[in-house]
PDB file of C-alpha atoms in Angstrom:
ATOM      1  CA  MET A   1       0.000   0.000   0.000  1.00 68.00           C
ATOM      2  CA  ARG A   2       1.179   3.519  -0.764  1.00 71.00           C
ATOM      3  CA  GLY A   3       2.507   5.410   2.245  1.00 70.00           C
ATOM      4  CA  ARG A   4       1.662   8.947   3.285  1.00 67.00           C
ATOM      5  CA  ILE A   5       5.184  10.100   2.452  1.00 75.00           C
ATOM      6  CA  GLU A   6       6.039  10.108  -1.235  1.00 79.00           C
ATOM      7  CA  GLY A   7       8.322   7.251  -2.238  1.00 79.00           C
ATOM      8  CA  THR A   8       7.302   5.016   0.677  1.00 78.00           C
ATOM      9  CA  SER A   9       4.946   2.077   0.941  1.00 79.00           C
ATOM     10  CA  HIS A  10       3.407  -0.241   3.521  1.00 79.00           C
ATOM     11  CA  TRP A  11       3.760  -3.999   3.306  1.00 78.00           C
ATOM     12  CA  VAL A  12       1.122  -6.178   4.959  1.00 77.00           C
ATOM     13  CA  LEU A  13       2.298  -9.578   6.156  1.00 73.00           C
ATOM     14  CA  GLU A  14       0.297 -12.436   7.608  1.00 73.00           C
ATOM     15  CA  ALA A  15       2.335 -14.270  10.217  1.00 73.00           C
ATOM     16  CA  PRO A  16       1.892 -17.347  12.428  1.00 74.00           C
ATOM     17  CA  CYS A  17       0.846 -16.595  15.990  1.00 72.00           C
ATOM     18  CA  GLU A  18       4.280 -17.099  17.581  1.00 75.00           C
ATOM     19  CA  ALA A  19       6.043 -15.045  14.917  1.00 76.00           C
ATOM     20  CA  PHE A  20       3.444 -12.289  15.246  1.00 76.00           C
ATOM     21  CA  PHE A  21       4.037 -11.839  18.972  1.00 77.00           C
ATOM     22  CA  ASN A  22       7.800 -11.823  18.418  1.00 77.00           C
ATOM     23  CA  PHE A  23       7.348  -9.118  15.782  1.00 75.00           C
ATOM     24  CA  ARG A  24       5.107  -7.104  18.081  1.00 75.00           C
ATOM     25  CA  ARG A  25       7.755  -7.130  20.800  1.00 77.00           C
ATOM     26  CA  LEU A  26      10.353  -5.913  18.312  1.00 76.00           C
ATOM     27  CA  ARG A  27       8.269  -2.999  16.959  1.00 77.00           C
ATOM     28  CA  LYS A  28      11.074  -2.325  14.485  1.00 78.00           C
ATOM     29  CA  ILE A  29      12.978  -4.496  12.037  1.00 75.00           C
ATOM     30  CA  PRO A  30      16.513  -3.808  10.731  1.00 74.00           C
ATOM     31  CA  ILE A  31      17.052  -4.135   6.982  1.00 73.00           C
ATOM     32  CA  LYS A  32      20.270  -2.987   5.326  1.00 71.00           C
ATOM     33  CA  TRP A  33      21.316  -0.698   8.197  1.00 74.00           C
ATOM     34  CA  ALA A  34      17.911   0.962   8.351  1.00 78.00           C
ATOM     35  CA  MET A  35      15.147   0.462  10.908  1.00 79.00           C
ATOM     36  CA  TYR A  36      11.544   0.046   9.759  1.00 80.00           C
ATOM     37  CA  GLN A  37       8.542   0.360  12.038  1.00 80.00           C
ATOM     38  CA  MET A  38       6.001  -2.419  12.397  1.00 79.00           C
ATOM     39  CA  LYS A  39       2.515  -2.395  13.859  1.00 78.00           C
ATOM     40  CA  GLU A  40      -0.628  -4.442  13.826  1.00 77.00           C
ATOM     41  CA  PHE A  41      -2.665  -3.884  10.672  1.00 76.00           C
ATOM     42  CA  LEU A  42      -6.411  -3.476  11.211  1.00 77.00           C
ATOM     43  CA  HIS A  43      -8.454  -3.600   8.033  1.00 77.00           C
ATOM     44  CA  ILE A  44     -11.688  -2.119   9.368  1.00 82.00           C
ATOM     45  CA  LYS A  45     -14.334  -1.548   6.709  1.00 83.00           C
ATOM     46  CA  ARG A  46     -15.916   1.898   7.005  1.00 86.00           C
ATOM     47  CA  CYS A  47     -17.974   3.692   4.399  1.00 87.00           C
ATOM     48  CA  SER A  48     -16.417   7.080   3.626  1.00 85.00           C
ATOM     49  CA  THR A  49     -19.800   8.257   2.307  1.00 87.00           C
ATOM     50  CA  TYR A  50     -22.202   7.231   5.084  1.00 86.00           C
ATOM     51  CA  GLN A  51     -19.533   6.632   7.807  1.00 88.00           C
ATOM     52  CA  ALA A  52     -21.129   3.306   8.766  1.00 86.00           C
ATOM     53  CA  TYR A  53     -18.992   0.247   9.475  1.00 86.00           C
ATOM     54  CA  GLY A  54     -19.182  -3.094   7.717  1.00 83.00           C
ATOM     55  CA  HIS A  55     -19.061  -1.853   4.127  1.00 83.00           C
ATOM     56  CA  THR A  56     -17.180   0.573   1.887  1.00 84.00           C
ATOM     57  CA  ALA A  57     -18.276   3.479  -0.296  1.00 85.00           C
ATOM     58  CA  ASN A  58     -18.329   1.173  -3.308  1.00 84.00           C
ATOM     59  CA  PRO A  59     -21.721   1.646  -5.039  1.00 82.00           C
ATOM     60  CA  LYS A  60     -22.192  -2.131  -4.976  1.00 83.00           C
ATOM     61  CA  GLU A  61     -22.017  -2.082  -1.168  1.00 82.00           C
ATOM     62  CA  CYS A  62     -23.426   1.327  -0.195  1.00 82.00           C
ATOM     63  CA  LYS A  63     -26.914   2.456  -1.191  1.00 82.00           C
ATOM     64  CA  PHE A  64     -26.363   6.045  -0.034  1.00 81.00           C
ATOM     65  CA  THR A  65     -25.162   8.747  -2.418  1.00 82.00           C
ATOM     66  CA  THR A  66     -25.326  11.871  -0.234  1.00 84.00           C
ATOM     67  CA  PRO A  67     -22.248  11.969   2.019  1.00 88.00           C
ATOM     68  CA  PHE A  68     -22.064  12.506   5.758  1.00 89.00           C
ATOM     69  CA  CYS A  69     -18.970  14.179   7.173  1.00 90.00           C
ATOM     70  CA  GLY A  70     -16.799  12.034   9.433  1.00 89.00           C
ATOM     71  CA  CYS A  71     -15.913  15.092  11.533  1.00 90.00           C
ATOM     72  CA  CYS A  72     -19.031  17.220  12.016  1.00 90.00           C
ATOM     73  CA  GLY A  73     -21.744  14.888  10.697  1.00 87.00           C
ATOM     74  CA  LEU A  74     -23.106  17.386   8.167  1.00 90.00           C
ATOM     75  CA  ARG A  75     -23.894  16.612   4.537  1.00 89.00           C
ATOM     76  CA  HIS A  76     -20.541  17.129   2.868  1.00 90.00           C
ATOM     77  CA  ASN A  77     -17.384  15.124   2.231  1.00 88.00           C
ATOM     78  CA  THR A  78     -15.054  14.777   5.196  1.00 88.00           C
ATOM     79  CA  ARG A  79     -12.098  16.178   3.251  1.00 85.00           C
ATOM     80  CA  ASN A  80     -14.053  19.410   2.666  1.00 87.00           C
ATOM     81  CA  CYS A  81     -14.999  19.950   6.315  1.00 88.00           C
ATOM     82  CA  ARG A  82     -14.170  23.342   7.836  1.00 89.00           C
ATOM     83  CA  ASN A  83     -16.379  22.964  10.917  1.00 88.00           C
ATOM     84  CA  ASP A  84     -14.745  23.028  14.367  1.00 88.00           C
ATOM     85  CA  GLU A  85     -17.635  21.221  16.069  1.00 88.00           C
ATOM     86  CA  LEU A  86     -17.162  17.443  16.322  1.00 90.00           C
ATOM     87  CA  TYR A  87     -20.094  15.083  15.909  1.00 90.00           C
ATOM     88  CA  CYS A  88     -20.064  11.273  15.683  1.00 90.00           C
ATOM     89  CA  ILE A  89     -22.938  10.368  13.409  1.00 88.00           C
ATOM     90  CA  ASN A  90     -22.775   6.669  14.313  1.00 87.00           C
ATOM     91  CA  TYR A  91     -23.427   7.279  17.991  1.00 86.00           C
ATOM     92  CA  ALA A  92     -25.954   9.997  17.199  1.00 88.00           C
ATOM     93  CA  GLU A  93     -27.892   7.460  15.101  1.00 86.00           C
ATOM     94  CA  SER A  94     -27.746   4.969  17.970  1.00 85.00           C
ATOM     95  CA  ASN A  95     -29.028   7.544  20.460  1.00 88.00           C
ATOM     96  CA  ARG A  96     -31.874   8.477  18.148  1.00 87.00           C
ATOM     97  CA  ASN A  97     -32.934   4.989  17.046  1.00 87.00           C
ATOM     98  CA  ARG A  98     -32.041   2.799  20.034  1.00 86.00           C
ATOM     99  CA  GLY A  99     -32.473   5.174  22.950  1.00 86.00           C
ATOM    100  CA  THR A 100     -28.825   4.993  24.018  1.00 84.00           C
ATOM    101  CA  ASN A 101     -27.029   7.906  25.640  1.00 87.00           C
ATOM    102  CA  TYR A 102     -23.568   7.821  24.083  1.00 85.00           C
ATOM    103  CA  LYS A 103     -21.260  10.825  23.999  1.00 87.00           C
ATOM    104  CA  ILE A 104     -21.121  12.114  20.447  1.00 88.00           C
ATOM    105  CA  ARG A 105     -18.580  14.951  20.608  1.00 91.00           C
ATOM    106  CA  HIS A 106     -15.798  13.224  18.718  1.00 90.00           C
ATOM    107  CA  ARG A 107     -15.039  12.424  15.099  1.00 88.00           C
ATOM    108  CA  THR A 108     -16.514   9.324  13.536  1.00 86.00           C
ATOM    109  CA  ILE A 109     -13.046   8.497  12.236  1.00 78.00           C
ATOM    110  CA  ASP A 110     -11.424   8.959  15.669  1.00 83.00           C
ATOM    111  CA  SER A 111      -9.398   5.901  16.692  1.00 80.00           C
ATOM    112  CA  HIS A 112     -10.687   6.373  20.255  1.00 83.00           C
ATOM    113  CA  CYS A 113     -14.336   6.239  19.183  1.00 85.00           C
ATOM    114  CA  PRO A 114     -16.050   3.417  21.150  1.00 84.00           C
ATOM    115  CA  CYS A 115     -17.907   2.410  17.999  1.00 85.00           C
ATOM    116  CA  TYR A 116     -14.592   1.994  16.181  1.00 87.00           C
ATOM    117  CA  ASN A 117     -13.111   0.063  19.098  1.00 86.00           C
ATOM    118  CA  ASN A 118     -16.070  -2.327  19.008  1.00 85.00           C
ATOM    119  CA  GLU A 119     -15.279  -2.998  15.358  1.00 85.00           C
ATOM    120  CA  VAL A 120     -11.620  -3.572  16.232  1.00 85.00           C
ATOM    121  CA  THR A 121     -12.575  -6.093  18.921  1.00 85.00           C
ATOM    122  CA  ALA A 122     -14.798  -7.983  16.486  1.00 81.00           C
ATOM    123  CA  TYR A 123     -12.094  -7.869  13.805  1.00 78.00           C
ATOM    124  CA  LYS A 124      -9.408  -9.259  16.096  1.00 75.00           C
ATOM    125  CA  LYS A 125     -11.540 -12.300  16.797  1.00 72.00           C
ATOM    126  CA  GLN A 126     -11.224 -13.179  13.106  1.00 65.00           C
ATOM    127  CA  GLY A 127      -7.406 -13.219  13.087  1.00 51.00           C
ATOM    128  CA  THR A 128      -4.421 -10.901  13.117  1.00 44.00           C
ATOM    129  CA  ILE A 129      -2.382  -9.396  10.304  1.00 44.00           C
ATOM    130  CA  PHE A 130       0.866  -7.508  10.714  1.00 44.00           C
ATOM    131  CA  SER A 131       1.848  -4.347   8.858  1.00 45.00           C
ATOM    132  CA  MET A 132       5.427  -3.404   8.019  1.00 45.00           C
ATOM    133  CA  ASP A 133       6.232   0.173   7.075  1.00 42.00           C
ATOM    134  CA  ASN A 134       9.009   0.160   4.481  1.00 40.00           C
ATOM    135  CA  SER A 135      10.235   1.835   1.341  1.00 39.00           C
ATOM    136  CA  ILE A 136      13.064  -0.280  -0.091  1.00 35.00           C
ATOM    137  CA  PHE A 137      13.152  -4.079  -0.249  1.00 38.00           C
ATOM    138  CA  GLU A 138      14.432  -4.622  -3.781  1.00 39.00           C
ATOM    139  CA  ASN A 139      18.121  -5.186  -3.017  1.00 38.00           C
ATOM    140  CA  THR A 140      17.746  -6.879   0.357  1.00 41.00           C
ATOM    141  CA  GLN A 141      19.066 -10.419   0.657  1.00 41.00           C
ATOM    142  CA  PHE A 142      16.907 -12.922   2.532  1.00 38.00           C
ATOM    143  CA  PRO A 143      16.540 -14.961   4.681  1.00 41.00           C
ATOM    144  CA  TYR A 144      17.151 -12.258   7.278  1.00 40.00           C
ATOM    145  CA  ASN A 145      17.544 -13.365  10.895  1.00 42.00           C
ATOM    146  CA  ILE A 146      16.239 -11.258  13.751  1.00 41.00           C
ATOM    147  CA  ALA A 147      16.933 -12.208  17.368  1.00 43.00           C
ATOM    148  CA  THR A 148      14.375 -10.952  19.874  1.00 43.00           C
ATOM    149  CA  GLU A 149      15.308  -9.540  23.249  1.00 46.00           C
ATOM    150  CA  SER A 150      13.369 -12.243  25.083  1.00 47.00           C
ATOM    151  CA  SER A 151      14.488 -15.196  22.975  1.00 51.00           C
ATOM    152  CA  ASN A 152      17.705 -16.478  21.472  1.00 56.00           C
ATOM    153  CA  GLU A 153      15.822 -18.052  18.584  1.00 64.00           C
ATOM    154  CA  PRO A 154      15.894 -15.877  15.441  1.00 68.00           C
ATOM    155  CA  LEU A 155      12.933 -15.019  13.264  1.00 72.00           C
ATOM    156  CA  LYS A 156      13.541 -15.982   9.651  1.00 76.00           C
ATOM    157  CA  ILE A 157      12.039 -13.908   6.840  1.00 78.00           C
ATOM    158  CA  PHE A 158      12.371 -15.357   3.360  1.00 76.00           C
ATOM    159  CA  GLN A 159      11.671 -13.200   0.291  1.00 74.00           C
ATOM    160  CA  ILE A 160      11.451 -14.638  -3.205  1.00 74.00           C
ATOM    161  CA  TYR A 161      10.615 -13.214  -6.627  1.00 71.00           C
ATOM    162  CA  LEU A 162       8.851 -15.913  -8.651  1.00 71.00           C
ATOM    163  CA  ALA A 163       8.364 -14.023 -11.944  1.00 70.00           C
ATOM    164  CA  ARG A 164       5.052 -15.893 -12.404  1.00 71.00           C
ATOM    165  CA  ALA A 165       7.041 -19.041 -13.226  1.00 72.00           C
ATOM    166  CA  LYS A 166       5.648 -22.489 -12.413  1.00 71.00           C
ATOM    167  CA  ALA A 167       9.139 -23.936 -11.971  1.00 71.00           C
ATOM    168  CA  ALA A 168      10.019 -21.274  -9.410  1.00 71.00           C
ATOM    169  CA  ILE A 169       6.961 -21.891  -7.262  1.00 73.00           C
ATOM    170  CA  ASN A 170       7.582 -25.642  -7.416  1.00 73.00           C
ATOM    171  CA  GLN A 171      11.026 -24.978  -5.970  1.00 73.00           C
ATOM    172  CA  LEU A 172       9.521 -22.835  -3.205  1.00 75.00           C
ATOM    173  CA  GLN A 173       8.206 -25.863  -1.289  1.00 74.00           C
ATOM    174  CA  GLU A 174      11.643 -27.478  -1.167  1.00 76.00           C
ATOM    175  CA  THR A 175      13.392 -24.225  -0.271  1.00 76.00           C
ATOM    176  CA  ALA A 176      10.912 -23.452   2.509  1.00 78.00           C
ATOM    177  CA  SER A 177      11.271 -26.937   3.998  1.00 78.00           C
ATOM    178  CA  THR A 178      15.051 -26.462   4.073  1.00 79.00           C
ATOM    179  CA  ILE A 179      15.174 -22.922   5.478  1.00 75.00           C
ATOM    180  CA  LYS A 180      12.009 -23.233   7.606  1.00 79.00           C
ATOM    181  CA  PRO A 181      11.232 -19.484   7.629  1.00 80.00           C
ATOM    182  CA  ASP A 182       8.681 -17.897   9.945  1.00 79.00           C
ATOM    183  CA  VAL A 183       7.469 -15.527   7.217  1.00 79.00           C
ATOM    184  CA  ILE A 184       7.589 -15.890   3.425  1.00 79.00           C
ATOM    185  CA  LEU A 185       7.328 -12.786   1.218  1.00 78.00           C
ATOM    186  CA  VAL A 186       6.262 -13.754  -2.297  1.00 76.00           C
ATOM    187  CA  GLN A 187       6.252 -11.441  -5.315  1.00 74.00           C
ATOM    188  CA  GLU A 188       4.816 -12.140  -8.786  1.00 74.00           C
ATOM    189  CA  GLN A 189       3.494 -15.575  -7.872  1.00 73.00           C
ATOM    190  CA  TYR A 190       2.331 -18.159 -10.412  1.00 73.00           C
ATOM    191  CA  ILE A 191      -1.475 -18.370 -10.713  1.00 76.00           C
ATOM    192  CA  ASN A 192      -3.382 -21.269 -12.240  1.00 73.00           C
ATOM    193  CA  ASN A 193      -7.187 -21.108 -12.589  1.00 73.00           C
ATOM    194  CA  ASN A 194      -7.304 -18.198 -10.121  1.00 70.00           C
ATOM    195  CA  VAL A 195      -5.492 -20.337  -7.531  1.00 69.00           C
ATOM    196  CA  ILE A 196      -1.972 -19.821  -6.169  1.00 68.00           C
ATOM    197  CA  PRO A 197      -0.472 -23.336  -6.013  1.00 68.00           C
ATOM    198  CA  GLY A 198       2.584 -24.386  -4.068  1.00 63.00           C
ATOM    199  CA  ILE A 199       2.499 -21.832  -1.225  1.00 63.00           C
ATOM    200  CA  PRO A 200       3.584 -23.638   1.979  1.00 56.00           C
ATOM    201  CA  GLN A 201       0.890 -23.526   4.655  1.00 56.00           C
ATOM    202  CA  THR A 202       3.064 -24.644   7.567  1.00 53.00           C
TER     203      THR A 202
END
């Protein structure tokens, strides 16, 4: 994913449970004399038009066309908001329709919004994905060993460029069984009938 700073990007990695907790303790990973931050990636679906959770602004998912602001709750796009008054439309809707008494003086897109935190809790029950903030991986040699402060056992990250070649992905199984990496980064994988064959699952 493209980063906020020009020339940077975010990589999203899915890691086994043990490797994930080791990564989370590290917080940063050294690659070629540079340190890159890591944090848990939360892919929370929120409609940027209606501000509701569970779907996106894609017309196939959202039936609303008139936007609600994620800051003040008025009928304009969030990026165009110039209002200083904060108003969470999700909690306002709950108070109006369900008789709740939630505090609404915060942005809908605020990470501290209880409604957002409820979505995070539900999302975490589904599984955990890890995000790595990085800009340059092209010339890095893998596997790259990282020793954690609490363990002498290194984490092994294996990166491979497959060039969409069947022979290369066939070799991946053998290579992975030899190196036994904790995380495998695959680029340009071979696809057959919309299926990615040969990716080691354990």
